[in-house]
Amino acid sequence: MVLWCRLLVSLLRRGWPKASMVNISKTVCISGPTDRPWVEAQLRVHGCDVVLGRSYEEFPEHHYYEEELIDLIDNSDVLLVSSRERVPRSVLEECKSLRGVVKASIGVENVDIKAATDLGILVCNSPVPENCIGVAEATVGLIVVLMKRRKLN
């Protein structure tokens, strides 16, 4: 999560002028915010307006319909997407001011990369060590399961 926030702040520093310098503001939509208010606070410190979706902890099973996601993103410049959301071409095409989609975990399989590329939208992820460790543990577990099945057969 820290890397996710740092990545976005880095993008704001490099590619976007500060809101106070050019009299514009950047809007960041967090589709599945967590109970970590410092992410929102850090974005606000750097001049961003923040739009929050449904909390990931309060609504763990909620998936946005395409129309809901479009309404949520609206005029946001960046979408911080959770693992549970799908971002198809139709959503990317409807969100005209969207310039970036960031996923705070491994992979970007839930975002239509071809559509984003066609529309000039940056897509990136920010894997954190916690996710990498979990993937490695699951891989080792599956190897053990396969080995046990092989011996039984």
mmCIF file of C-alpha atoms in Angstrom, residues 22-117:
data_model
loop_
_atom_site.group_PDB
_atom_site.id
_atom_site.type_symbol
_atom_site.label_atom_id
_atom_site.label_comp_id
_atom_site.label_asym_id
_atom_site.label_seq_id
_atom_site.Cartn_x
_atom_site.Cartn_y
_atom_site.Cartn_z
ATOM 1 C CA VAL A 22 -1.671 26.335 -12.611
ATOM 2 C CA ASN A 23 -5.005 26.683 -10.900
ATOM 3 C CA ILE A 24 -6.221 23.173 -11.731
ATOM 4 C CA SER A 25 -6.802 20.209 -9.503
ATOM 5 C CA LYS A 26 -6.317 16.525 -10.136
ATOM 6 C CA THR A 27 -8.959 14.051 -9.107
ATOM 7 C CA VAL A 28 -8.107 10.570 -7.908
ATOM 8 C CA CYS A 29 -10.825 7.940 -7.614
ATOM 9 C CA ILE A 30 -10.222 5.084 -5.179
ATOM 10 C CA SER A 31 -12.733 2.399 -6.134
ATOM 11 C CA GLY A 32 -12.202 0.208 -3.073
ATOM 12 C CA PRO A 33 -10.679 2.272 -0.283
ATOM 13 C CA THR A 34 -9.367 0.559 2.823
ATOM 14 C CA ASP A 35 -9.349 1.612 6.440
ATOM 15 C CA ARG A 36 -6.045 3.416 5.901
ATOM 16 C CA PRO A 37 -6.874 7.132 5.871
ATOM 17 C CA TRP A 38 -3.242 8.171 5.316
ATOM 18 C CA VAL A 39 -3.521 7.270 1.600
ATOM 19 C CA GLU A 40 -6.305 9.781 1.116
ATOM 20 C CA ALA A 41 -4.492 12.316 3.315
ATOM 21 C CA GLN A 42 -1.258 11.971 1.316
ATOM 22 C CA LEU A 43 -3.111 12.580 -1.937
ATOM 23 C CA ARG A 44 -4.869 15.644 -0.526
ATOM 24 C CA VAL A 45 -1.529 17.058 0.684
ATOM 25 C CA HIS A 46 -0.340 16.976 -2.922
ATOM 26 C CA GLY A 47 -3.361 18.912 -4.166
ATOM 27 C CA CYS A 48 -5.630 16.076 -5.268
ATOM 28 C CA ASP A 49 -9.348 15.836 -4.912
ATOM 29 C CA VAL A 50 -10.217 12.317 -3.789
ATOM 30 C CA VAL A 51 -13.349 10.383 -4.711
ATOM 31 C CA LEU A 52 -13.957 7.311 -2.554
ATOM 32 C CA GLY A 53 -15.915 4.246 -3.585
ATOM 33 C CA ARG A 54 -17.325 1.601 -1.289
ATOM 34 C CA SER A 55 -14.940 0.468 1.422
ATOM 35 C CA TYR A 56 -13.266 -2.853 0.751
ATOM 36 C CA GLU A 57 -13.638 -3.866 4.412
ATOM 37 C CA GLU A 58 -17.305 -2.899 4.725
ATOM 38 C CA PHE A 59 -18.377 -4.344 1.347
ATOM 39 C CA PRO A 60 -15.942 -7.208 0.640
ATOM 40 C CA GLU A 61 -18.196 -8.934 -1.891
ATOM 41 C CA HIS A 62 -19.382 -5.828 -3.762
ATOM 42 C CA HIS A 63 -18.590 -5.568 -7.471
ATOM 43 C CA TYR A 64 -19.463 -2.432 -9.388
ATOM 44 C CA TYR A 65 -21.627 -2.679 -12.463
ATOM 45 C CA GLU A 66 -20.094 -0.857 -15.427
ATOM 46 C CA GLU A 67 -22.546 2.038 -15.088
ATOM 47 C CA GLU A 68 -21.761 2.389 -11.376
ATOM 48 C CA LEU A 69 -18.032 2.414 -12.058
ATOM 49 C CA ILE A 70 -18.426 5.038 -14.772
ATOM 50 C CA ASP A 71 -20.481 7.221 -12.416
ATOM 51 C CA LEU A 72 -17.904 6.768 -9.644
ATOM 52 C CA ILE A 73 -14.911 7.601 -11.833
ATOM 53 C CA ASP A 74 -16.751 10.461 -13.594
ATOM 54 C CA ASN A 75 -14.118 13.159 -14.260
ATOM 55 C CA SER A 76 -11.253 11.569 -12.322
ATOM 56 C CA ASP A 77 -7.744 11.717 -13.745
ATOM 57 C CA VAL A 78 -6.517 8.547 -12.026
ATOM 58 C CA LEU A 79 -8.312 5.411 -10.883
ATOM 59 C CA LEU A 80 -6.822 3.442 -8.011
ATOM 60 C CA VAL A 81 -8.538 0.152 -8.665
ATOM 61 C CA SER A 82 -8.943 -2.757 -6.294
ATOM 62 C CA SER A 83 -8.512 -6.386 -7.260
ATOM 63 C CA ARG A 84 -12.256 -6.979 -7.303
ATOM 64 C CA GLU A 85 -13.069 -4.419 -10.027
ATOM 65 C CA ARG A 86 -13.041 -5.120 -13.763
ATOM 66 C CA VAL A 87 -12.200 -2.143 -15.963
ATOM 67 C CA PRO A 88 -13.298 -3.009 -19.528
ATOM 68 C CA ARG A 89 -12.995 -0.922 -22.681
ATOM 69 C CA SER A 90 -16.506 0.507 -22.254
ATOM 70 C CA VAL A 91 -15.587 2.057 -18.898
ATOM 71 C CA LEU A 92 -12.288 3.455 -20.190
ATOM 72 C CA GLU A 93 -13.995 4.986 -23.237
ATOM 73 C CA GLU A 94 -16.697 6.673 -21.161
ATOM 74 C CA CYS A 95 -14.230 8.247 -18.704
ATOM 75 C CA LYS A 96 -12.783 10.905 -20.994
ATOM 76 C CA SER A 97 -10.462 12.564 -18.459
ATOM 77 C CA LEU A 98 -8.950 9.323 -17.163
ATOM 78 C CA ARG A 99 -5.153 9.372 -17.614
ATOM 79 C CA GLY A 100 -4.036 6.492 -15.417
ATOM 80 C CA VAL A 101 -5.178 3.271 -13.757
ATOM 81 C CA VAL A 102 -3.133 1.978 -10.820
ATOM 82 C CA LYS A 103 -3.648 -1.385 -9.154
ATOM 83 C CA ALA A 104 -2.117 -1.919 -5.717
ATOM 84 C CA SER A 105 -1.227 -5.555 -6.146
ATOM 85 C CA ILE A 106 0.338 -8.035 -8.531
ATOM 86 C CA GLY A 107 -0.874 -7.991 -12.125
ATOM 87 C CA VAL A 108 -3.263 -5.851 -14.111
ATOM 88 C CA GLU A 109 -5.439 -8.626 -15.512
ATOM 89 C CA ASN A 110 -8.619 -6.826 -14.503
ATOM 90 C CA VAL A 111 -7.896 -3.839 -16.775
ATOM 91 C CA ASP A 112 -8.337 -3.926 -20.558
ATOM 92 C CA ILE A 113 -4.717 -3.116 -21.448
ATOM 93 C CA LYS A 114 -5.325 -2.933 -25.213
ATOM 94 C CA ALA A 115 -8.145 -0.428 -24.762
ATOM 95 C CA ALA A 116 -6.088 1.629 -22.319
ATOM 96 C CA THR A 117 -3.170 1.682 -24.757
#
